[in-house]
Coordinates of N, CA, C and O in Angstrom, one line a residue:
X78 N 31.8 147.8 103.2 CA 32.0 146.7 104.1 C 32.8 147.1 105.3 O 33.8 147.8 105.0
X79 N 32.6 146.8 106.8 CA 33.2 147.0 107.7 C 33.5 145.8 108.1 O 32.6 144.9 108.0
X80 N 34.8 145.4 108.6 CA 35.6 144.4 109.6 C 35.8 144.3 110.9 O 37.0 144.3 111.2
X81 N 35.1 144.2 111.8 CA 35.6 144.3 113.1 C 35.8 142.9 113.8 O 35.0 142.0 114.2
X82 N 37.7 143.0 114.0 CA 37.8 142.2 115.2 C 38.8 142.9 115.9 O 39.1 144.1 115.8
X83 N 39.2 141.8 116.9 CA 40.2 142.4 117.9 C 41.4 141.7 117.3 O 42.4 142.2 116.9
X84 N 41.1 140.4 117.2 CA 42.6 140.1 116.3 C 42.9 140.7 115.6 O 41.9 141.4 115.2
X85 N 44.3 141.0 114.7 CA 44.9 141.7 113.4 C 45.1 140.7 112.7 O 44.9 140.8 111.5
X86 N 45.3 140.0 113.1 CA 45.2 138.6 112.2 C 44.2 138.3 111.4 O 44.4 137.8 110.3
X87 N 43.2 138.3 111.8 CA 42.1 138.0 111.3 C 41.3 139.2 110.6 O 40.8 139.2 109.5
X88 N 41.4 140.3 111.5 CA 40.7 141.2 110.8 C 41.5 142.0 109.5 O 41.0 142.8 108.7
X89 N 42.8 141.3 109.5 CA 43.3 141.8 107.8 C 43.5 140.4 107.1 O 44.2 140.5 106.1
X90 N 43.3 139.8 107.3 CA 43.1 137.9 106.3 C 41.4 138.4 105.9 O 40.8 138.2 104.8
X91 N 41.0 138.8 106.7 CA 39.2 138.7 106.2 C 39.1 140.1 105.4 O 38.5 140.1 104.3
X92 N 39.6 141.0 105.8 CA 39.5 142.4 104.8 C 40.5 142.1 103.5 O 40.4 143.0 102.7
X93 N 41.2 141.3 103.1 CA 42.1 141.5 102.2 C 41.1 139.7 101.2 O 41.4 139.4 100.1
X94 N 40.4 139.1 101.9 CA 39.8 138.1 101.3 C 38.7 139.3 100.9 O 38.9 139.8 99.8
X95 N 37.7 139.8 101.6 CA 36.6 140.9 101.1 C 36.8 141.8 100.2 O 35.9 142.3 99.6
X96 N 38.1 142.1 99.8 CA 38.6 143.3 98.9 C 38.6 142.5 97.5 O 38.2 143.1 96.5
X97 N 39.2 141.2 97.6 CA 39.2 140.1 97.0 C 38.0 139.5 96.3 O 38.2 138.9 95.2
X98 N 36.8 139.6 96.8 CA 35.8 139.8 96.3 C 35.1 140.9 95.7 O 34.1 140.9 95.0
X99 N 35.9 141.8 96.0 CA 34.9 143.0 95.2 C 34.6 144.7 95.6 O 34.4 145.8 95.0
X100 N 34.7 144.0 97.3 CA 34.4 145.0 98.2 C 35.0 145.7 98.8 O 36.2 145.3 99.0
X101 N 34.6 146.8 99.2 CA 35.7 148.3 99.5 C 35.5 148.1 101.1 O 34.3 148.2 101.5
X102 N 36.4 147.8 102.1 CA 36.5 147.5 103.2 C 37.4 148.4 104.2 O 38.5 148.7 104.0
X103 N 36.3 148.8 105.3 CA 37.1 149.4 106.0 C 37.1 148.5 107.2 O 36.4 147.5 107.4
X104 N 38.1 148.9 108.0 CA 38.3 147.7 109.3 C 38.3 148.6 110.9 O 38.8 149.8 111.0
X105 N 37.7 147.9 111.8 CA 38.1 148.1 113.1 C 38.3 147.4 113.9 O 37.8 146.3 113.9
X106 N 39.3 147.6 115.0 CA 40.1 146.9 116.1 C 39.1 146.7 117.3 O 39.7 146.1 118.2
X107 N 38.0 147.0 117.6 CA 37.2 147.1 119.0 C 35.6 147.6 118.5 O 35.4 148.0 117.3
X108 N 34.6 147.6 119.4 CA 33.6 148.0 119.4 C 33.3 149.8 119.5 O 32.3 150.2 119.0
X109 N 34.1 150.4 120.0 CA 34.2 152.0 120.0 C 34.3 152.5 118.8 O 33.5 153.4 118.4
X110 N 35.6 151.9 117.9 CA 36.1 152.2 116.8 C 35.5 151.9 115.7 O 35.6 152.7 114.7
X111 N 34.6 150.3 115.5 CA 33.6 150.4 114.8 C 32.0 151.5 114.6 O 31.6 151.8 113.5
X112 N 31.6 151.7 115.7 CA 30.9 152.3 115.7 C 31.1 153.7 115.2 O 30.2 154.3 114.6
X113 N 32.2 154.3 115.4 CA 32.5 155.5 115.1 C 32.6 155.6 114.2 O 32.2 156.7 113.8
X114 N 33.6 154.5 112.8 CA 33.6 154.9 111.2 C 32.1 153.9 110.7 O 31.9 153.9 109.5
X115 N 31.1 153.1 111.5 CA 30.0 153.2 110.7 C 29.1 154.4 110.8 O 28.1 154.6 110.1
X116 N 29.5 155.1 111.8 CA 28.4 156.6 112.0 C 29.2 157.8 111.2 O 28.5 158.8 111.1
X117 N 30.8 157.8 110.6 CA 31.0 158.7 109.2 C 30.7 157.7 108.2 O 30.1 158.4 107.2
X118 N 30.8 156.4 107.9 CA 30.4 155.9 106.9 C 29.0 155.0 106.7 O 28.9 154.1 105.9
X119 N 28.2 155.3 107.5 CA 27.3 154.4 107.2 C 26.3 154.1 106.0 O 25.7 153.0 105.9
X120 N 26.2 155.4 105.0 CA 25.6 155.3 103.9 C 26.7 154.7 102.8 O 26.4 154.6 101.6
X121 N 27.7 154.3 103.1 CA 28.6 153.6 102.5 C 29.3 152.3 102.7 O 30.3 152.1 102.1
X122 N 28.6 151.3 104.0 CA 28.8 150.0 104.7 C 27.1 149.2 104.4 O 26.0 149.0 104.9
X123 N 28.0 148.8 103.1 CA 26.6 147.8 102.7 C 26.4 146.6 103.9 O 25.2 146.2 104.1
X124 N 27.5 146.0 104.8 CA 26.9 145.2 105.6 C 28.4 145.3 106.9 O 29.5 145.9 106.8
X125 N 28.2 144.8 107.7 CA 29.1 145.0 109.1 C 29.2 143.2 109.4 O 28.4 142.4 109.8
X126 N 30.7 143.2 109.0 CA 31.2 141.9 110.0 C 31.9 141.9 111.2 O 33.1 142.1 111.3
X127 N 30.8 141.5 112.3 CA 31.4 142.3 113.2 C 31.7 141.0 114.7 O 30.8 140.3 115.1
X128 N 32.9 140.8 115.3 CA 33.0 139.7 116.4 C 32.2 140.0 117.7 O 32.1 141.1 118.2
X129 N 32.0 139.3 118.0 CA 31.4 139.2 119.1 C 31.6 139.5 120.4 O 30.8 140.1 121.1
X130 N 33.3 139.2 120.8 CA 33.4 139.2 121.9 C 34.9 140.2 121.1 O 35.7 139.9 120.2
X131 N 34.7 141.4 122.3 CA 35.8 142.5 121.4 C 36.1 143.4 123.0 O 35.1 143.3 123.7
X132 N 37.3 144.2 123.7 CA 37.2 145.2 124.5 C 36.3 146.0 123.9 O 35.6 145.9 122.9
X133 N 36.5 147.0 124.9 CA 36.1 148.5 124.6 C 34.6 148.6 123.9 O 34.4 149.7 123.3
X134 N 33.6 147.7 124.0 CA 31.8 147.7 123.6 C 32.2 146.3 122.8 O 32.8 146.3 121.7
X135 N 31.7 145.0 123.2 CA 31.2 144.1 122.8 C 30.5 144.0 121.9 O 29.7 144.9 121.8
X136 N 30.4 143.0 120.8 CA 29.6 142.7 119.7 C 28.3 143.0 120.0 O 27.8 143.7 119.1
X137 N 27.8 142.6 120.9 CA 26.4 143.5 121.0 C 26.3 144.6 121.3 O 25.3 145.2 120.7
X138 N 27.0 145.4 122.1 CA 26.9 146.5 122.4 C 26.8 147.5 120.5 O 26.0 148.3 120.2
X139 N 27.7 147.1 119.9 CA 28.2 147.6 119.2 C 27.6 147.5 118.1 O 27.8 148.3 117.3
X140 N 26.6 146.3 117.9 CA 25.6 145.9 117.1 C 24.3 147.0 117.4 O 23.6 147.4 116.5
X141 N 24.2 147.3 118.8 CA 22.8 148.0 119.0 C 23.1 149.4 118.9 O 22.2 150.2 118.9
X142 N 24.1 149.7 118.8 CA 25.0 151.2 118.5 C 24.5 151.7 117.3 O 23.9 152.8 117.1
X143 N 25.0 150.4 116.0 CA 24.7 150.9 114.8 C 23.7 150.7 114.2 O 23.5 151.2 113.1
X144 N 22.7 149.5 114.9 CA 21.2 149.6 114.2 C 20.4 150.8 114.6 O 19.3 151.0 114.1
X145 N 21.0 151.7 115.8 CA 20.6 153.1 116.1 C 21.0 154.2 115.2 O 20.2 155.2 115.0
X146 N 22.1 154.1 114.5 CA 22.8 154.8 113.3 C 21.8 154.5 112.5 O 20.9 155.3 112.4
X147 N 21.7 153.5 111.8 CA 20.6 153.1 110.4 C 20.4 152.0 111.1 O 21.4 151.4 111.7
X148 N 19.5 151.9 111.2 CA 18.4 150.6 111.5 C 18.0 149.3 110.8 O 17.4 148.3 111.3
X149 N 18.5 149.7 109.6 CA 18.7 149.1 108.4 C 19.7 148.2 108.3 O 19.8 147.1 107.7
X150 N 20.6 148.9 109.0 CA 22.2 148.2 109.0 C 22.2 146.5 108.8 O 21.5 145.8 109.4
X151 N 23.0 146.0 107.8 CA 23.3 144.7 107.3 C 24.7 144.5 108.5 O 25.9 144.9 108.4
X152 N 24.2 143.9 109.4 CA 25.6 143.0 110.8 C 25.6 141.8 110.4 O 24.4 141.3 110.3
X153 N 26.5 140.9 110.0 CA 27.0 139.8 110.2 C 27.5 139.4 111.5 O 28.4 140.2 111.7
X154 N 27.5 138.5 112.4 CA 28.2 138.4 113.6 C 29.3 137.1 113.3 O 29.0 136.1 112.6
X155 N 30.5 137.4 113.8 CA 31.7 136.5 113.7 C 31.7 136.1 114.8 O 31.8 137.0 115.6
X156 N 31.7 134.8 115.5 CA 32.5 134.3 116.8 C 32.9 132.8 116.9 O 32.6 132.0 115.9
X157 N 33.5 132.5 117.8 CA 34.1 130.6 117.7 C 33.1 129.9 118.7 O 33.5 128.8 119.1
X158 N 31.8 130.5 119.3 CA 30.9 130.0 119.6 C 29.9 129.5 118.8 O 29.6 130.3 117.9
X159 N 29.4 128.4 118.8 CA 28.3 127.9 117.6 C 27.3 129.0 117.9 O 27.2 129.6 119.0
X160 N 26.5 129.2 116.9 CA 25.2 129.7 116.5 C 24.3 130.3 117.7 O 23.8 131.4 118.1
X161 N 24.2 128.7 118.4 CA 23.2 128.8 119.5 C 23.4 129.5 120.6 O 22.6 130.4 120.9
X162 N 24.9 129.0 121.6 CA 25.7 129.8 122.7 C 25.4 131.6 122.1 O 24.9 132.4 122.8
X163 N 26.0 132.0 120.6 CA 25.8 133.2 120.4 C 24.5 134.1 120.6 O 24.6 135.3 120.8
X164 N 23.5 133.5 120.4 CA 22.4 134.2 120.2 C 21.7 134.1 121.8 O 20.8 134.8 122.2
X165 N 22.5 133.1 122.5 CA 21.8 132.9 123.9 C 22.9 134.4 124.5 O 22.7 134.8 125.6
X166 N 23.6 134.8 124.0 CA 24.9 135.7 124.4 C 24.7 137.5 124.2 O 25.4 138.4 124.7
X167 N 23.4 137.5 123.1 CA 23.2 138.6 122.5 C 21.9 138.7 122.3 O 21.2 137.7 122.2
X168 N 21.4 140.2 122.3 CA 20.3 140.4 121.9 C 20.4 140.5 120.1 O 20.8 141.5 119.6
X169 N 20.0 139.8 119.5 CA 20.1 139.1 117.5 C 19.2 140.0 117.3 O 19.5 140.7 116.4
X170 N 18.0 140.3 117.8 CA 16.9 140.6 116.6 C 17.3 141.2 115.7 O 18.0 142.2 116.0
X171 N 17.1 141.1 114.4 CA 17.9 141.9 113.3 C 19.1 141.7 112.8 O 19.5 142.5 112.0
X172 N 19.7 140.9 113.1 CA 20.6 140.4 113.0 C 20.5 139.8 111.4 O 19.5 139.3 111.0
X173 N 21.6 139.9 110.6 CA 21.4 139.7 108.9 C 22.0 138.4 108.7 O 21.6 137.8 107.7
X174 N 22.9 137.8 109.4 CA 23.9 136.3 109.8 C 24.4 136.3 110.7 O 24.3 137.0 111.7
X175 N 25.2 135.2 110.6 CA 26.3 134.5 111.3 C 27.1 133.6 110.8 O 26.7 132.7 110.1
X176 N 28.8 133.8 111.4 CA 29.6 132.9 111.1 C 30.4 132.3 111.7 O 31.3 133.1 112.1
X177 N 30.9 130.7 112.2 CA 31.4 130.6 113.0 C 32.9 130.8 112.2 O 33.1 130.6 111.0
X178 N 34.2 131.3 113.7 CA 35.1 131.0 113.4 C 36.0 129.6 114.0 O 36.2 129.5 115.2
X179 N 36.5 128.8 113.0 CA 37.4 129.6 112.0 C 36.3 129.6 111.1 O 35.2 129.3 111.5
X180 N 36.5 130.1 109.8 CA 35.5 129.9 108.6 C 36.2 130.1 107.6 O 37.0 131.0 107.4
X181 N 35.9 128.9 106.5 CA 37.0 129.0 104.7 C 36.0 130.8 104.2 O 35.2 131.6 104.7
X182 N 36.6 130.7 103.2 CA 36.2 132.2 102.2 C 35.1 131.4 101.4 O 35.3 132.0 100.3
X183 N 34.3 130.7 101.1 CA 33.1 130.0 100.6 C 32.0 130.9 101.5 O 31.3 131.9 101.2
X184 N 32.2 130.0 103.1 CA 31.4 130.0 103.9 C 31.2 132.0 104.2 O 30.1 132.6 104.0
X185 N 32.2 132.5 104.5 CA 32.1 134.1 104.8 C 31.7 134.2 103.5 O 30.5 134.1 103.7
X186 N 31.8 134.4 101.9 CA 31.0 134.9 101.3 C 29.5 135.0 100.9 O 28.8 135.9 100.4
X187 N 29.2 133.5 101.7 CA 27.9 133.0 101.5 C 27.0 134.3 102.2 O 26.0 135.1 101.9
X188 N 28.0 133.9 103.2 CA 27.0 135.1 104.7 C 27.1 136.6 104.5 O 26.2 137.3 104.9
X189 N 28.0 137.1 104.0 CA 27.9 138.0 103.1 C 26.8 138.3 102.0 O 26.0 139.2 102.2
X190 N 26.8 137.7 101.4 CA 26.0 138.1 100.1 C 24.3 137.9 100.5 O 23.3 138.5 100.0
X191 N 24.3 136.6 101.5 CA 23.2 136.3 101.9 C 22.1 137.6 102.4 O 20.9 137.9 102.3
X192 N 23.7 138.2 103.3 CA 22.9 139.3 104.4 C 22.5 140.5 103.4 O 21.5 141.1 103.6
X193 N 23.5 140.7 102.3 CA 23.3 142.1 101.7 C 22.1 141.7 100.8 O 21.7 142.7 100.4
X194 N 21.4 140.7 100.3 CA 20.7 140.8 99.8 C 19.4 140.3 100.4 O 18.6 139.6 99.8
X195 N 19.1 140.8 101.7 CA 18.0 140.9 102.4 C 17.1 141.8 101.9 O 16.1 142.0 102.5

């Protein structure tokens, strides 16, 4: 599992809830830095929770990065825009979920499990 936000806040309350479920989580602070540990770890990131709006390569940017790494890639998108604004915001196709923030640990595992088991 990969974590990316720009907050620390959040991106270690959500990796330390994911570890909590089960999963071995690695985290990134920006879009650059995601990309770079799912292209050493990609045969080992069952799915990517990844924000939207981040410096340094944006949630899309960073989404089209790694469905170029594996294609396959399981992305969850995180943002505090509803559903609709986000997908008017990004190119989705392929896209495995979504979650708005904030979000309880019900709702993120749902979207989790939902996407990895596509």
């Amino acid at each position: 599992m990969l974590v990316v936000d720009d907050e620390e806040a959040i991106r270690l309350v959500t990796a330390r809830a994911l570890e909590h479920m089960g999963f071995n989580v690695l985290t990134a602070a920006d879009g650059v830095s995601a990309v770079q540990l799912f292209e050493q770890h990609a045969d080992e990131v069952s799915c990517v929770l990844l924000d939207m709006t981040m410096p340094h390569a944006n949630g899309d940017e960073a989404f089209q990065r790694i469905r170029e790494i594996r294609s396959e890639a399981r992305v969850v998108l995180m943002t505090g825009h509803n559903e609709a604004a986000a997908r008017e915001q990004i190119e989705c196709e392929g896209l495995a979920g979504f979650v708005q923030k904030p979000f309880d640990l019900e709702t993120l595992q749902s979207a989790i499990l939902h996407a990895i088991e596509r």
